[in-house]
Amino acid sequence: MENSQVNCKIEKEKLGELAEYLKIISDENRLKILCLLKHGERCVCEIHETLNLPQNLTSHHLKILREAELVIARREGKWVHYRLNDEKISYLTELYREIVLGG
Amino acid sequence: MENSQVNCKIEKEKLGELAEYLKIISDENRLKILCLLKHGERCVCEIHETLNLPQNLTSHHLKILREAELVIARREGKWVHYRLNDEKISYLTELYREIVLGG
DNA sequence: ATATTATATCAATACCTATTGATATAATAT
DNA sequence: ATATTATATCAATAGGTATTGATATAATAT
């Protein structure tokens, strides 16, 4: 009972979740943001200045990352600090490993 | 000399390569194809029948995967058999690990 | 040669999304 | 209150791409 159709059916529900994740992180600017946040929490202005992205574009990408729960926002006064959601990223990385790599 | 800007500059050249890979595999149908090919070489008709995709659409996605060198084609008579390019996928997975996960 | 099967390409559509410029909101300071 | 700084949203545009239907190519068989 271990054929590829069965396997693909089992993984099918997770496939959409993985595809959505991959789509979100397949943007160069969003990858840069994630890469930057690996080194710790950053506010929006730090992100857009460091990466040389317009403020509104940075905000836009952060919204997408935030809605996908890949990053977590924390307001402190005027500033909004963003950090990685490590658990979510770990979970989705495991999904990638499961679906794309070994069974 | 170990700040995020420097790191991101080092990784910058690889970032485009990773983004392209992620964009290609962020399509559900292409993920299904890769998932199917994990179990071994398949010809186009097997792929499109197993996954219930139109023949031309299957061919289209295979072309994208082939041009990205994620799969390798081998003609045998009327049939064209596709298989995973494990080395390329391993390389790009390592890139993902480097850039998105640990430094 | 013609027919059949397998695969690829082409053209058109329809949808999605990154980017930009302008504007709005939110918090603080004066 | 007004001003300033930080962030978010909105509208419009431009470019990309998944899908479909029709057609072409490639290999084999009759």
Short mmCIF file of C-alpha atoms (C1' of nucleotides) in Angstrom, two decimals:
data_model
loop_
_atom_site.label_atom_id
_atom_site.label_comp_id
_atom_site.label_asym_id
_atom_site.label_seq_id
_atom_site.Cartn_x
_atom_site.Cartn_y
_atom_site.Cartn_z
CA MET A 1 0.00 0.00 0.00
CA GLU A 2 2.98 2.23 -0.41
CA ASN A 3 2.68 3.74 -3.88
CA SER A 4 3.25 7.30 -4.95
CA GLN A 5 -0.44 8.08 -5.35
CA VAL A 6 -1.16 7.16 -1.77
CA ASN A 7 1.83 9.09 -0.56
CA CYS A 8 0.85 12.17 -2.53
CA LYS A 9 -2.67 11.96 -1.15
CA ILE A 10 -1.35 11.86 2.39
CA GLU A 11 0.85 14.84 1.78
CA LYS A 12 -1.74 16.71 -0.28
CA GLU A 13 -3.23 18.72 2.56
CA LYS A 14 0.18 19.94 3.60
CA LEU A 15 1.13 20.68 0.01
CA GLY A 16 -0.95 23.84 -0.16
CA GLU A 17 0.56 25.08 3.08
CA LEU A 18 4.08 24.45 1.80
CA ALA A 19 3.36 26.04 -1.57
CA GLU A 20 2.05 29.17 0.12
CA TYR A 21 5.15 29.39 2.29
CA LEU A 22 7.50 28.92 -0.64
CA LYS A 23 5.62 31.55 -2.65
CA ILE A 24 5.99 34.06 0.13
CA ILE A 25 9.70 33.50 0.65
CA SER A 26 10.45 33.30 -3.08
CA ASP A 27 10.55 37.08 -3.25
CA GLU A 28 14.08 38.50 -3.07
CA ASN A 29 13.11 41.40 -0.87
CA ARG A 30 11.27 39.19 1.57
CA LEU A 31 14.23 36.82 1.65
CA LYS A 32 16.46 39.79 2.46
CA ILE A 33 14.15 40.77 5.29
CA LEU A 34 14.20 37.27 6.76
CA CYS A 35 17.97 37.16 6.34
CA LEU A 36 18.30 40.43 8.20
CA LEU A 37 15.98 39.36 11.00
CA LYS A 38 18.08 36.26 11.61
CA HIS A 39 20.43 38.61 13.43
CA GLY A 40 17.70 39.79 15.77
CA GLU A 41 14.72 42.07 16.07
CA ARG A 42 14.65 45.16 13.80
CA CYS A 43 12.23 48.08 13.48
CA VAL A 44 10.74 48.96 10.11
CA CYS A 45 13.01 51.93 9.56
CA GLU A 46 16.11 49.85 10.22
CA ILE A 47 14.88 47.27 7.75
CA HIS A 48 14.07 49.67 4.96
CA GLU A 49 17.25 51.67 5.48
CA THR A 50 19.51 48.65 5.70
CA LEU A 51 18.01 47.01 2.67
CA ASN A 52 17.51 50.22 0.69
CA LEU A 53 13.84 49.58 0.17
CA PRO A 54 11.15 52.26 0.10
CA GLN A 55 9.32 52.49 3.41
CA ASN A 56 5.92 51.60 2.00
CA LEU A 57 7.30 48.63 0.11
CA THR A 58 9.00 47.40 3.24
CA SER A 59 5.75 47.77 5.14
CA HIS A 60 3.94 45.87 2.42
CA HIS A 61 6.32 42.92 2.51
CA LEU A 62 6.31 42.88 6.30
CA LYS A 63 2.53 42.67 6.21
CA ILE A 64 2.70 39.62 3.97
CA LEU A 65 5.31 38.00 6.22
CA ARG A 66 3.30 38.91 9.30
CA GLU A 67 0.02 37.55 7.91
CA ALA A 68 1.83 34.31 7.08
CA GLU A 69 3.06 34.32 10.70
CA LEU A 70 6.66 34.12 9.56
CA VAL A 71 7.47 37.24 11.54
CA ILE A 72 6.04 38.74 14.72
CA ALA A 73 5.46 42.46 15.25
CA ARG A 74 5.89 44.27 18.55
CA ARG A 75 5.08 47.95 18.93
CA GLU A 76 7.21 50.09 21.21
CA GLY A 77 6.24 53.72 21.09
CA LYS A 78 6.46 54.97 17.55
CA TRP A 79 8.44 51.96 16.47
CA VAL A 80 7.26 48.55 15.39
CA HIS A 81 9.85 45.86 15.87
CA TYR A 82 9.78 42.72 13.81
CA ARG A 83 11.36 39.39 14.63
CA LEU A 84 11.34 35.93 13.13
CA ASN A 85 8.75 33.42 14.23
CA ASP A 86 11.21 30.58 14.59
CA GLU A 87 8.65 27.94 15.45
CA LYS A 88 6.62 28.60 12.30
CA ILE A 89 9.70 28.64 10.11
CA SER A 90 10.92 25.39 11.68
CA TYR A 91 7.55 23.79 11.10
CA LEU A 92 7.45 24.82 7.45
CA THR A 93 11.05 23.78 6.94
CA GLU A 94 10.13 20.36 8.25
CA LEU A 95 7.23 20.30 5.79
CA TYR A 96 9.66 21.08 3.00
CA ARG A 97 11.94 18.31 4.14
CA GLU A 98 9.04 15.86 4.26
CA ILE A 99 7.50 16.72 0.92
CA VAL A 100 10.42 17.69 -1.30
CA LEU A 101 13.19 15.60 0.19
CA GLY A 102 12.94 12.21 1.83
CA GLY A 103 9.59 10.55 2.44
CA MET B 1 33.12 42.77 11.19
CA GLU B 2 30.20 40.41 11.62
CA ASN B 3 27.10 42.51 11.14
CA SER B 4 23.94 41.70 9.22
CA GLN B 5 24.78 43.99 6.34
CA VAL B 6 28.04 42.22 5.66
CA ASN B 7 26.38 38.85 5.92
CA CYS B 8 23.59 39.84 3.59
CA LYS B 9 26.13 41.11 1.07
CA ILE B 10 27.98 37.81 1.14
CA GLU B 11 24.78 35.91 0.62
CA LYS B 12 23.39 38.34 -1.93
CA GLU B 13 24.62 36.56 -5.04
CA LYS B 14 23.10 33.30 -3.86
CA LEU B 15 19.88 35.03 -2.90
CA GLY B 16 18.68 35.37 -6.49
CA GLU B 17 19.42 31.73 -7.14
CA LEU B 18 17.50 30.68 -4.04
CA ALA B 19 14.57 32.98 -4.84
CA GLU B 20 14.29 31.53 -8.33
CA TYR B 21 14.30 27.99 -6.96
CA LEU B 22 11.66 28.78 -4.38
CA LYS B 23 9.47 30.49 -6.99
CA ILE B 24 9.62 27.44 -9.20
CA ILE B 25 8.73 24.95 -6.48
CA SER B 26 6.08 27.21 -4.94
CA ASP B 27 3.59 26.01 -7.53
CA GLU B 28 1.33 23.22 -6.25
CA ASN B 29 1.40 21.28 -9.48
CA ARG B 30 5.18 21.42 -9.71
CA LEU B 31 5.43 20.34 -6.08
CA LYS B 32 3.20 17.38 -6.91
CA ILE B 33 5.43 16.47 -9.82
CA LEU B 34 8.55 16.58 -7.65
CA CYS B 35 6.75 14.60 -4.97
CA LEU B 36 5.81 11.96 -7.53
CA LEU B 37 9.32 11.76 -8.97
CA LYS B 38 10.74 11.07 -5.52
CA HIS B 39 9.52 7.53 -6.07
CA GLY B 40 11.49 7.17 -9.28
CA GLU B 41 11.54 8.04 -12.93
CA ARG B 42 8.17 8.64 -14.64
CA CYS B 43 7.19 9.39 -18.22
CA VAL B 44 5.03 12.42 -19.04
CA CYS B 45 1.85 10.41 -19.51
CA GLU B 46 2.28 8.72 -16.15
CA ILE B 47 2.75 12.10 -14.54
CA HIS B 48 -0.24 13.75 -16.11
CA GLU B 49 -2.48 10.76 -15.56
CA THR B 50 -1.42 10.20 -11.97
CA LEU B 51 -1.78 13.85 -11.06
CA ASN B 52 -4.88 14.47 -13.19
CA LEU B 53 -3.26 17.35 -15.04
CA PRO B 54 -3.83 18.14 -18.72
CA GLN B 55 -1.01 16.85 -20.92
CA ASN B 56 0.06 20.27 -22.17
CA LEU B 57 0.05 21.75 -18.70
CA THR B 58 2.17 18.88 -17.45
CA SER B 59 4.58 19.43 -20.31
CA HIS B 60 4.72 23.13 -19.50
CA HIS B 61 5.57 22.57 -15.86
CA LEU B 62 8.13 19.92 -16.74
CA LYS B 63 9.80 22.38 -19.08
CA ILE B 64 10.12 24.89 -16.25
CA LEU B 65 11.50 22.23 -13.91
CA ARG B 66 13.86 20.99 -16.62
CA GLU B 67 15.16 24.45 -17.50
CA ALA B 68 15.84 25.01 -13.82
CA GLU B 69 17.70 21.67 -13.86
CA LEU B 70 15.54 20.33 -11.07
CA VAL B 71 14.58 17.35 -13.23
CA ILE B 72 16.37 15.49 -15.99
CA ALA B 73 14.68 14.22 -19.15
CA ARG B 74 15.57 11.01 -20.95
CA ARG B 75 13.90 10.00 -24.19
CA GLU B 76 13.19 6.32 -24.81
CA GLY B 77 11.29 5.77 -28.03
CA LYS B 78 8.08 7.76 -27.92
CA TRP B 79 8.39 8.31 -24.24
CA VAL B 80 10.28 10.95 -22.32
CA HIS B 81 11.14 9.92 -18.80
CA TYR B 82 11.75 12.48 -16.12
CA ARG B 83 13.68 12.03 -12.93
CA LEU B 84 14.81 14.26 -10.12
CA ASN B 85 18.20 15.96 -10.30
CA ASP B 86 19.13 15.11 -6.74
CA GLU B 87 22.42 16.99 -6.76
CA LYS B 88 20.79 20.24 -7.82
CA ILE B 89 18.01 19.89 -5.29
CA SER B 90 20.52 19.11 -2.56
CA TYR B 91 22.57 22.15 -3.50
CA LEU B 92 19.56 24.45 -3.43
CA THR B 93 18.33 22.93 -0.19
CA GLU B 94 21.70 23.72 1.31
CA LEU B 95 21.35 27.29 0.02
CA TYR B 96 17.98 27.50 1.75
CA ARG B 97 19.49 26.21 4.95
CA GLU B 98 22.31 28.73 4.74
CA ILE B 99 20.21 31.77 3.90
CA VAL B 100 16.91 31.23 5.68
CA LEU B 101 18.02 29.16 8.64
CA GLY B 102 21.31 29.30 10.49
CA GLY B 103 24.12 31.59 9.41
"C1'" DA C 1 3.05 6.37 -47.29
"C1'" DT C 2 -0.66 6.82 -43.36
"C1'" DA C 3 -2.14 6.25 -38.70
"C1'" DT C 4 -1.40 6.33 -33.93
"C1'" DT C 5 0.64 7.53 -29.67
"C1'" DA C 6 3.57 10.59 -26.85
"C1'" DT C 7 5.24 14.97 -26.08
"C1'" DA C 8 6.03 19.85 -26.98
"C1'" DT C 9 4.85 24.47 -28.52
"C1'" DC C 10 1.92 28.46 -29.54
"C1'" DA C 11 -1.57 32.00 -28.78
"C1'" DA C 12 -4.91 33.89 -25.88
"C1'" DT C 13 -6.85 34.69 -21.54
"C1'" DA C 14 -7.25 35.65 -16.86
"C1'" DC C 15 -5.40 36.30 -12.72
"C1'" DC C 16 -2.04 37.63 -9.47
"C1'" DT C 17 1.50 40.57 -7.44
"C1'" DA C 18 5.57 43.73 -6.96
"C1'" DT C 19 6.30 48.43 -7.17
"C1'" DT C 20 5.35 53.42 -6.89
"C1'" DG C 21 3.23 57.81 -5.33
"C1'" DA C 22 0.08 59.76 -2.38
"C1'" DT C 23 -2.22 59.70 1.81
"C1'" DA C 24 -3.65 58.09 6.37
"C1'" DT C 25 -2.86 56.59 11.08
"C1'" DA C 26 -0.30 56.30 15.41
"C1'" DA C 27 2.77 57.90 18.89
"C1'" DT C 28 5.50 61.35 20.83
"C1'" DA C 29 7.29 66.03 21.56
"C1'" DT C 30 6.82 71.06 21.80
"C1'" DA D 1 -3.38 72.31 19.81
"C1'" DT D 2 0.57 71.65 16.11
"C1'" DA D 3 4.62 69.43 14.43
"C1'" DT D 4 7.39 65.57 13.73
"C1'" DT D 5 8.62 60.86 13.20
"C1'" DA D 6 7.33 56.04 12.29
"C1'" DT D 7 4.41 52.98 10.12
"C1'" DA D 8 0.46 51.49 7.40
"C1'" DT D 9 -2.91 51.74 3.71
"C1'" DC D 10 -4.83 52.93 -0.81
"C1'" DA D 11 -5.05 53.34 -5.83
"C1'" DA D 12 -2.93 52.68 -10.06
"C1'" DT D 13 0.29 50.53 -12.97
"C1'" DA D 14 3.16 47.20 -15.00
"C1'" DG D 15 4.91 42.84 -15.50
"C1'" DG D 16 4.65 38.06 -14.78
"C1'" DT D 17 2.49 33.40 -15.06
"C1'" DA D 18 -0.84 29.47 -14.68
"C1'" DT D 19 -4.22 27.61 -17.47
"C1'" DT D 20 -6.72 26.28 -21.72
"C1'" DG D 21 -7.48 25.00 -26.61
"C1'" DA D 22 -5.40 24.22 -30.79
"C1'" DT D 23 -1.60 22.70 -33.28
"C1'" DA D 24 3.02 20.90 -34.17
"C1'" DT D 25 6.71 17.57 -33.70
"C1'" DA D 26 8.69 13.01 -32.82
"C1'" DA D 27 8.70 8.12 -32.79
"C1'" DT D 28 6.68 3.90 -33.86
"C1'" DA D 29 3.54 0.70 -36.20
"C1'" DT D 30 0.78 -0.91 -40.14
#
